[in-house]
Short mmCIF file of C-alpha atoms in Angstrom, two decimals:
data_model
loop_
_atom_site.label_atom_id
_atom_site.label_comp_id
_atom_site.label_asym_id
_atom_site.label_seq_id
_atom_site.Cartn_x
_atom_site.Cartn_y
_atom_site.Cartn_z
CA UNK A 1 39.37 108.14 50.31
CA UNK A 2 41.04 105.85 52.89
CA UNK A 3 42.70 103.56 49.91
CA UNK A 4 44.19 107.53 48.70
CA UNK A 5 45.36 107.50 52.13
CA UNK A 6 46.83 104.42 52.49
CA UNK A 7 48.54 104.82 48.99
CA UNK A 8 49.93 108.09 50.17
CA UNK A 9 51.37 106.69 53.44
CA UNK A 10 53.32 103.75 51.41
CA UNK A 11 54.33 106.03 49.09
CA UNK A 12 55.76 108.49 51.99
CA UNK A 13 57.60 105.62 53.52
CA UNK A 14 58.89 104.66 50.26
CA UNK A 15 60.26 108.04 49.89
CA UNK A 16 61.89 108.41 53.31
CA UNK A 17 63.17 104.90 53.16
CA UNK A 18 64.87 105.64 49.58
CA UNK A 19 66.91 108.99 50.39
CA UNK A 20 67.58 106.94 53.60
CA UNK A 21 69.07 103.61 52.15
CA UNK A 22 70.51 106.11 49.38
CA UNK A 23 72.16 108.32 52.04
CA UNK A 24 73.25 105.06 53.80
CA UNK A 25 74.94 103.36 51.32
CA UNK A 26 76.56 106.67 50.06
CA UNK A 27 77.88 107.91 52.60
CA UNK A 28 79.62 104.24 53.05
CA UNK A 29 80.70 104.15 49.62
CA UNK A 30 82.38 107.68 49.95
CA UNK A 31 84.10 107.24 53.00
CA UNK A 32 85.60 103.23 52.17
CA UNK A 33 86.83 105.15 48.57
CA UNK A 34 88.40 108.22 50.93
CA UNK A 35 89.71 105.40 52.76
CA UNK A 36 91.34 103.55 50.42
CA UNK A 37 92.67 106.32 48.43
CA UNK A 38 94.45 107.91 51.55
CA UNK A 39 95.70 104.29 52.47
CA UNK A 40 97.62 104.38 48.64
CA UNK A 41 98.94 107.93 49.20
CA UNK A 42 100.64 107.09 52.29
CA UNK A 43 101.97 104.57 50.34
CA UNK A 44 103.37 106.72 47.57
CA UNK A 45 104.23 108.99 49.73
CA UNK A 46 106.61 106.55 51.97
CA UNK A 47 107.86 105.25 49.01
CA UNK A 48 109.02 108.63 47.55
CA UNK A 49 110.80 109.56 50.92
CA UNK A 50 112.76 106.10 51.15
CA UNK A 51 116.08 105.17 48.32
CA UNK A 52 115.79 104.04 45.38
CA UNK A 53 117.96 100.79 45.01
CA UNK A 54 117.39 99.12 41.37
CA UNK A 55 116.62 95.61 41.21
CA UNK A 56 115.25 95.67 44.85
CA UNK A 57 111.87 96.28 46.34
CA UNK A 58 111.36 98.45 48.98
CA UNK A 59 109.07 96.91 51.81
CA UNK A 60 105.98 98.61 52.06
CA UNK A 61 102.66 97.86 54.94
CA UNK A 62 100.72 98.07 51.52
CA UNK A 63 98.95 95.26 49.61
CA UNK A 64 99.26 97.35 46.38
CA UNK A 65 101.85 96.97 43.94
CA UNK A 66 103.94 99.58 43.22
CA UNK A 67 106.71 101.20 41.31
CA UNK A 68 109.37 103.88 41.56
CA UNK A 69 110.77 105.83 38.80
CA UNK A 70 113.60 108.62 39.46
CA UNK A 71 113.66 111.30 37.24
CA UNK A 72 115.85 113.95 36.39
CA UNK A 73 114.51 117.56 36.37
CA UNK A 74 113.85 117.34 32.73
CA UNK A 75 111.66 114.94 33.13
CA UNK A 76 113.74 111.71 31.79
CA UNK A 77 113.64 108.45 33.56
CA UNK A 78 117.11 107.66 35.16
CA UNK A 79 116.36 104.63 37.19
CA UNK A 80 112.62 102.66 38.18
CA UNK A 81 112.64 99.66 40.69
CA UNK A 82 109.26 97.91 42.50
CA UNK A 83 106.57 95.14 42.53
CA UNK A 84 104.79 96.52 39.36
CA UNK A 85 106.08 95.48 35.63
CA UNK A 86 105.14 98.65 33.44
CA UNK A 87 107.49 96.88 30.62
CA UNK A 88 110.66 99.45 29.51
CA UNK A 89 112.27 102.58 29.98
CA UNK A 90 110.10 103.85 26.75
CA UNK A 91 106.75 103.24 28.61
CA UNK A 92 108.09 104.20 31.68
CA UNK A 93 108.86 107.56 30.40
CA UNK A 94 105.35 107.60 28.32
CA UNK A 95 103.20 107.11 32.05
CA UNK A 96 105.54 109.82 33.75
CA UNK A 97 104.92 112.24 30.83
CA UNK A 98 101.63 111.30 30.99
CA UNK A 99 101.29 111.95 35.00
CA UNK A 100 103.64 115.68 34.31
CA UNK A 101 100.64 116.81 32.27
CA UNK A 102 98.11 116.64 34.77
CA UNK A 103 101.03 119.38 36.72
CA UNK A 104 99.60 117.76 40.39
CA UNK A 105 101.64 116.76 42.90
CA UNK A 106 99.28 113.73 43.04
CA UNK A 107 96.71 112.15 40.96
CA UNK A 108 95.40 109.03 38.68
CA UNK A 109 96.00 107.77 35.48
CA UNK A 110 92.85 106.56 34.43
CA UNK A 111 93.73 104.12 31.53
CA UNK A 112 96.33 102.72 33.31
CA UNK A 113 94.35 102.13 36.32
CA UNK A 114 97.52 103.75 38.06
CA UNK A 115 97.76 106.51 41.22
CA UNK A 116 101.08 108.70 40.82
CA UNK A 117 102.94 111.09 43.62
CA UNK A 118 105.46 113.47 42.72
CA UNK A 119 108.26 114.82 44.92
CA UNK A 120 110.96 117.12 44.36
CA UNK A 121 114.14 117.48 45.35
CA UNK A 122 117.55 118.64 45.10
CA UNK A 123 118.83 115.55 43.57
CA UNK A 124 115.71 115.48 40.48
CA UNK A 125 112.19 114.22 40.51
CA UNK A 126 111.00 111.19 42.33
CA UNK A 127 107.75 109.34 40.82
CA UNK A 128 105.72 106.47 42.59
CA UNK A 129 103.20 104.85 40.50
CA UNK A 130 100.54 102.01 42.58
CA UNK A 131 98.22 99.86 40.58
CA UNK A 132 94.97 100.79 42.07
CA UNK A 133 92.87 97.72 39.96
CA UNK A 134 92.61 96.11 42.93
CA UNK A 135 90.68 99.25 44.60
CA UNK A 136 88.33 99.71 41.90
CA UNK A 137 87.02 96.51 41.81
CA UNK A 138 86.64 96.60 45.58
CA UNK A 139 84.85 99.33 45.14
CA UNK A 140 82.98 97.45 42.06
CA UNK A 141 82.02 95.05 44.59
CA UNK A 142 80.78 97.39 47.05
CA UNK A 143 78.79 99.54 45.07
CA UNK A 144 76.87 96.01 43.58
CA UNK A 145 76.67 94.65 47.00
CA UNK A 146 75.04 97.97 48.72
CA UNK A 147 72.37 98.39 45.20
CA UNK A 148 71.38 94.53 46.00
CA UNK A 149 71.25 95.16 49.28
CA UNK A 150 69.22 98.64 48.74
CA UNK A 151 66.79 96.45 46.39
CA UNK A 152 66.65 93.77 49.05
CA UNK A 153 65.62 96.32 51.76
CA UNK A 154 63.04 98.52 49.41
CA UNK A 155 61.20 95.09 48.97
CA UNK A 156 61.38 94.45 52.17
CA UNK A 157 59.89 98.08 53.74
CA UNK A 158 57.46 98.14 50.93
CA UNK A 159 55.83 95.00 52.55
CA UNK A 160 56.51 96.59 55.85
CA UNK A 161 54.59 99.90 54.55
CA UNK A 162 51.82 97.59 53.27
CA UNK A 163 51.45 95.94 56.81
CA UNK A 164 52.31 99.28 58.85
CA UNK A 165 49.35 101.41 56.24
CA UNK A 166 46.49 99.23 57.07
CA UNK A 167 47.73 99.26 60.55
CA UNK A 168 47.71 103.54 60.77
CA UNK A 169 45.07 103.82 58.42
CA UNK A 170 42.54 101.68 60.50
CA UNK A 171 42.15 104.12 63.37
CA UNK A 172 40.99 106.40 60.52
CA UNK A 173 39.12 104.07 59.00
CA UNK A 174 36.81 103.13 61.75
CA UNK A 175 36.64 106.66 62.64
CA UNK A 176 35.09 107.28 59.40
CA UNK A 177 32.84 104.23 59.40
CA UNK A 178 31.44 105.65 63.09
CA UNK A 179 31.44 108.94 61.63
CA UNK A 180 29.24 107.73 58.58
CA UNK A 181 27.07 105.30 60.97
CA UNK A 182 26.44 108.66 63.11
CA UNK A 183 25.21 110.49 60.10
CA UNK A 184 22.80 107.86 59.60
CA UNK A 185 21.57 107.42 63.54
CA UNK A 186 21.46 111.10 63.80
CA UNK A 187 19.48 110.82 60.33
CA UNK A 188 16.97 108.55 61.54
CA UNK A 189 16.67 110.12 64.81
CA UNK A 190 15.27 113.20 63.16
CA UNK A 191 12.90 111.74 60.91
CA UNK A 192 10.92 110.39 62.94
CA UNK A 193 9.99 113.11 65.18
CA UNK A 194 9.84 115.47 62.15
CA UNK A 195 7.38 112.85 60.20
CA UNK A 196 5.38 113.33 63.24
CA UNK A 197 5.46 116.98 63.87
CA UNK A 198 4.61 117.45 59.70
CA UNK A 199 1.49 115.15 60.15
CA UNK A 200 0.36 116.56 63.20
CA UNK A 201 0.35 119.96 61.72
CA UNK A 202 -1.21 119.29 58.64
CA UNK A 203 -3.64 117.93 61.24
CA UNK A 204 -3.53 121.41 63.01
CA UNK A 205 -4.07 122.91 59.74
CA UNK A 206 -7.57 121.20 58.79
CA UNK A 207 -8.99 122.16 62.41
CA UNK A 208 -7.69 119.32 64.15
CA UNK A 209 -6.94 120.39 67.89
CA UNK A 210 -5.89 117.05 69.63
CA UNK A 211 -2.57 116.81 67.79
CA UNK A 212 -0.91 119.55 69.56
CA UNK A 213 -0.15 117.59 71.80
CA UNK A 214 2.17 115.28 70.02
CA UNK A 215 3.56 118.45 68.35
CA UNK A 216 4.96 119.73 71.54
CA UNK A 217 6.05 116.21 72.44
CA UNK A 218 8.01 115.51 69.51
CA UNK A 219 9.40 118.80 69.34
CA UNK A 220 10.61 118.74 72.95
CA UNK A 221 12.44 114.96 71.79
CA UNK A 222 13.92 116.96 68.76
CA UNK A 223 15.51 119.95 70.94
CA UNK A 224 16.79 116.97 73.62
CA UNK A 225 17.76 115.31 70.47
CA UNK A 226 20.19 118.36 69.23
CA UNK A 227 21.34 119.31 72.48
CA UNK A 228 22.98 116.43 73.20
CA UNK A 229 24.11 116.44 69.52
CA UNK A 230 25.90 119.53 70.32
CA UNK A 231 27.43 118.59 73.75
CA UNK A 232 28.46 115.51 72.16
CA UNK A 233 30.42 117.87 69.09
CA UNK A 234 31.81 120.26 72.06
CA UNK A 235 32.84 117.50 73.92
CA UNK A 236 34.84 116.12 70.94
CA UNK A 237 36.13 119.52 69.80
CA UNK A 238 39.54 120.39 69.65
CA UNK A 239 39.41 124.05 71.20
CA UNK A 240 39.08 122.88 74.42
CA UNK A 241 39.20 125.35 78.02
CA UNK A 242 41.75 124.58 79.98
CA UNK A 243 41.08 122.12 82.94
CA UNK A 244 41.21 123.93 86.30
CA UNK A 245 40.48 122.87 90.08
CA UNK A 246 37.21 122.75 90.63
CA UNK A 247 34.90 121.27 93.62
CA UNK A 248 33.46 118.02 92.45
CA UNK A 249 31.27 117.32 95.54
CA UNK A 250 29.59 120.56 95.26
CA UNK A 251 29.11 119.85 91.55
CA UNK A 252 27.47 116.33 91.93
CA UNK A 253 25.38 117.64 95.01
CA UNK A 254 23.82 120.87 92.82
CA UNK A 255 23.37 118.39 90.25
CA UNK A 256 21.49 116.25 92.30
CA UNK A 257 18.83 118.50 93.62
CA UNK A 258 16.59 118.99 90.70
CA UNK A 259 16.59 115.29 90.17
CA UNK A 260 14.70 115.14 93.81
CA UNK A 261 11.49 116.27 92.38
CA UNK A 262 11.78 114.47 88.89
CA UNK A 263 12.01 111.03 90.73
CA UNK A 264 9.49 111.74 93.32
CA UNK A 265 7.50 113.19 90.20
CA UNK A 266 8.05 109.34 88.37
CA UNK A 267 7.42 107.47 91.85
CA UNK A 268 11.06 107.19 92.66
CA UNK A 269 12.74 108.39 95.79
CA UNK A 270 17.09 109.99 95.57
CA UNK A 271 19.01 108.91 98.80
CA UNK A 272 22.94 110.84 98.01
CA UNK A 273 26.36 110.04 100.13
CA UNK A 274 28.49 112.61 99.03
CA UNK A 275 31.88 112.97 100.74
CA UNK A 276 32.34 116.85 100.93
CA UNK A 277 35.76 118.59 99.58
CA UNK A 278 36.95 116.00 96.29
CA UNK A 279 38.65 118.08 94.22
CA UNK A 280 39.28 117.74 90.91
CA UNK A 281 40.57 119.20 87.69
CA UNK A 282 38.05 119.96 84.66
CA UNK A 283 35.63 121.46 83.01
CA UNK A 284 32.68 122.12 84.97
CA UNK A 285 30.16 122.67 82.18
CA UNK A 286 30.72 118.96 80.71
CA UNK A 287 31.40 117.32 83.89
CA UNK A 288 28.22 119.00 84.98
CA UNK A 289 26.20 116.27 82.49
CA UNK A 290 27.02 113.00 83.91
CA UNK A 291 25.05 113.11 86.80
CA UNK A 292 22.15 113.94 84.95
CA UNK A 293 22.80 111.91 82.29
CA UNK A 294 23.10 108.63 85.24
CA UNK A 295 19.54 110.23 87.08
CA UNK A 296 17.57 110.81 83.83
CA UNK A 297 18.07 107.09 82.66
CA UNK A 298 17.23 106.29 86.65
CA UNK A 299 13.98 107.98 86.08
CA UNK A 300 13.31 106.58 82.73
CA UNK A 301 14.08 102.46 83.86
CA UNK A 302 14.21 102.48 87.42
CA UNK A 303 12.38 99.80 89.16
CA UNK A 304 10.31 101.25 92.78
CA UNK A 305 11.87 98.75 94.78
CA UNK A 306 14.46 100.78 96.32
CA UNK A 307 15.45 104.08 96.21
CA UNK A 308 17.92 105.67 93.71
CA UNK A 309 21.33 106.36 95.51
CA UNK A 310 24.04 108.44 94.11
CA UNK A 311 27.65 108.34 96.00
CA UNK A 312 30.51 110.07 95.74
CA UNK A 313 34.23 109.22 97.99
CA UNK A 314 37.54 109.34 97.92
CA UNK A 315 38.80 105.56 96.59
CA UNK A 316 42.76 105.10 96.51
CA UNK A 317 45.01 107.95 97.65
CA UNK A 318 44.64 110.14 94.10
CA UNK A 319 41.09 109.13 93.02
CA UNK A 320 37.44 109.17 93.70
CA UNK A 321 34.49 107.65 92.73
CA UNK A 322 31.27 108.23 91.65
CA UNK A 323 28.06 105.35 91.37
CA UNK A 324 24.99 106.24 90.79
CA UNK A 325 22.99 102.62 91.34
CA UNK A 326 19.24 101.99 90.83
CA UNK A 327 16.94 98.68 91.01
CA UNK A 328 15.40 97.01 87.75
CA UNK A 329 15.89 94.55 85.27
CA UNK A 330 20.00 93.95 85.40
CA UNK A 331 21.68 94.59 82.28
CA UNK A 332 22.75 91.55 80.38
CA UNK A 333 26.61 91.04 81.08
CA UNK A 334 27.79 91.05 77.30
CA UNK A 335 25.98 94.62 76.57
CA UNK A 336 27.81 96.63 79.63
CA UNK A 337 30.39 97.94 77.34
CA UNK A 338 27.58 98.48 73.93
CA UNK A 339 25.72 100.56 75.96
CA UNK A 340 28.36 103.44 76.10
CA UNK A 341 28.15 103.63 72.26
CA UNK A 342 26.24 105.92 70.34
CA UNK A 343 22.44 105.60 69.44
CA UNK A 344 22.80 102.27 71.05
CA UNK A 345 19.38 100.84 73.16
CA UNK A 346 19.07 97.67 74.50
CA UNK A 347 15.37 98.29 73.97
CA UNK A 348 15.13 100.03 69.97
CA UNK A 349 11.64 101.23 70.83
CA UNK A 350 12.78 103.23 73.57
CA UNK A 351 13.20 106.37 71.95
CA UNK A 352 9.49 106.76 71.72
CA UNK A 353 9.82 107.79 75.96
CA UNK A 354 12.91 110.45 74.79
CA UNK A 355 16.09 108.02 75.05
CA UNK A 356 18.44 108.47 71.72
CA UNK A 357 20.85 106.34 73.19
CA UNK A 358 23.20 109.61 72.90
CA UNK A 359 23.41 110.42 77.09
CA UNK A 360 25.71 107.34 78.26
CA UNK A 361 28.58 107.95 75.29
CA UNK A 362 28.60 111.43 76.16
CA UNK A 363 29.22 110.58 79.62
CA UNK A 364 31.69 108.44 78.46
CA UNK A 365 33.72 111.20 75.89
CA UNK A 366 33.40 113.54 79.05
CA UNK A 367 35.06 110.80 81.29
CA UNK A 368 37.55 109.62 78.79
CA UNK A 369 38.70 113.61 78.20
CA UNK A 370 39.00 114.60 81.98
CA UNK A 371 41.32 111.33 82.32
CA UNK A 372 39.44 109.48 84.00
CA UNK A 373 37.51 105.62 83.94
CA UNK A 374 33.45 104.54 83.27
CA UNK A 375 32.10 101.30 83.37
CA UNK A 376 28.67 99.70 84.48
CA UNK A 377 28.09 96.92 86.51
CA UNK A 378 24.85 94.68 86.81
CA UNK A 379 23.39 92.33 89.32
CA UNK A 380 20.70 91.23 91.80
CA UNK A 381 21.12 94.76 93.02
CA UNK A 382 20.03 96.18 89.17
CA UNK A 383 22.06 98.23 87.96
CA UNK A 384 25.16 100.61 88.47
CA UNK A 385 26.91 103.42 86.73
CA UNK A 386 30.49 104.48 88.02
CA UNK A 387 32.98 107.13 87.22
CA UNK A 388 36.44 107.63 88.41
CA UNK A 389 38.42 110.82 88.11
CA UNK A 390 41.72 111.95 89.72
CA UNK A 391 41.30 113.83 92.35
CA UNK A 392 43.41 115.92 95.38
#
């Protein structure tokens, strides 16, 4: 699928860059051939409005040779005098027949590689002939310069599109390699709870009591399991409620409150600093979760040391800040930013106590969408979540 892709971007950029080049070069070509052609009409025409003196050639701002016939108003030649030798009076007459026929005031003679202008007066016919040889093979030139050119500059975009569809492409691509790697986490998420509830029930089945037990354990890690699957999909869904003004100290603080027993419940005590009145603009369903998110991974690795301490202030004139910190075993430096990805746990057997390793990157998808920053830090102190969102 992604190589379809990437063969349908080049070939989209070849496209665009071909009726570009082509429109380029064509509208250059047309307007240095308008250009030229009025240049030799002026010509004509200032040499049909000036005397004809035989023998003499009339000076001219024009590089083209020329020639000017006088005719009577039958048509005959009568006189011809100029910088272009079109041999006698018989061919002459042959080229301004030949330039009558066409009955335009102006025009060209093609096999003679000649541009003609009539005028008429009361004293006959005047004809000016200019070899236009000169123009066509600047022209000639032009057209083989701009088609090397256009080849020179295809080659060189196709490269370009090669470079620039591996370059769009990859977003994509690791998107889909995430996706796919998702799939399989989510996959193996499920299976083993489900292996568990299947054996425990067959257990059930053949009068086997003690089992229920697990059952309701593994079935309360599957529904954990799929809610946070589906806050993680809402979170990255495209119909999104608008963000509105909402009172993100009251939101951390009612989140905090349930978390009072829990901790106390796990032998861990909550101390909160909340600065009263931060407002900011959101969701309040999804930025409801990151608090809990923070306290439930308190309660699952939290050392008893010290207490659990959630804070919330103003930091800067626009933003505030929210760190939930807790004592334990620090996090090693170089896995502060894995931990924010999906199904990712420093410790892979710690899904057995209910972590999927799904809370933190929600966090982080909630964070990222209401414009704002996440990080962790680590230390002698343990361990420390923050979260920074523009506020009023």
């Amino acid at each position: 699928m992604l190589r379809r892709l990437r063969r349908k971007f080049i070939l989209v950029m070849m496209l665009l860059v071909t009726g570009m080049l082509a429109l380029v070069f064509g509208v250059m070509y047309y307007f240095t051939q308008l250009h030229l052609e009025t240049e030799s009409l002026s010509t004509l025409q200032t040499l049909c409005s000036k005397p004809l003196i035989p023998g003499q050639v009339c000076p001219t701002e024009s590089y083209l040779p020329y020639i000017q016939i006088q005719l009577d108003h039958q048509g005959r030649v009568l006189e011809a005098a100029g910088s272009l030798n079109l041999g006698d009076r018989g061919n002459l007459q042959r080229l301004a027949d030949a330039a009558a026929a066409q009955k335009e005031q102006s025009g060209e003679l093609e096999v003679e590689g000649l541009r003609y202008f009539f005028l008429r007066s009361a004293m006959g016919v005047r004809l000016s002939l200019v070899d236009i040889t000169s123009e066509r093979l600047a022209l000639s030139h032009l057209a083989q310069s701009c088609l090397l050119l256009g080849l020179l500059s295809f080659a060189a975009f196709f490269l370009l599109s090669l470079v620039l569809a591996r370059w769009m492409v990859k977003p994509v691509e690791t998107a889909w390699r995430q996706q796919r790697q998702f799939v399989a986490d989510a996959s193996h998420e499920l299976k083993t709870p489900l292996t568990v509830i299947l054996t425990n029930a067959e257990l059930l089945e053949s009068g086997g009591e003690a089992s229920t037990k697990n059952l309701l354990t593994m079935a309360r890690q599957m529904r954990v399991l799929v809610e946070r699957l589906l806050v993680l999909a809402q979170t990255e869904g495209e119909d999104q409620p608008p963000l509105i003004p909402l009172d993100f100290s009251q939101l951390v603080e009612e989140a905090v409150l349930p978390f009072e027993v829990l901790l106390f419940e796990a032998g861990l005590t909550l101390e909160s600093q909340l600065e009263a009145g931060l407002m900011v603009k959101g969701r309040r369903e999804q930025l409801g979760h990151i608090v809990p998110i923070f306290l439930d991974n308190a309660r699952k690795y939290a050392a008893r040391e010290r207490p659990v301490l959630v804070s919330l202030a103003r930091t800067g004139r626009q933003r505030c800040r929210l760190v939930v910190e807790s004592a334990g075993d620090p996090i090693p430096p170089q896995e502060l930013e894995n931990i924010f990805k999906r199904f990712y746990r420093l410790d892979k057997a710690r899904s057995q106590n209910g972590s999927f390793g799904l809370g933190l990157s929600i966090a982080a998808e909630i964070v990222q969408d209401h414009r704002g920053r996440i990080w962790a830090e680590s230390g002698a102190f343990g361990n420390r979540f923050l979260v920074e969102l523009p506020c009023r």
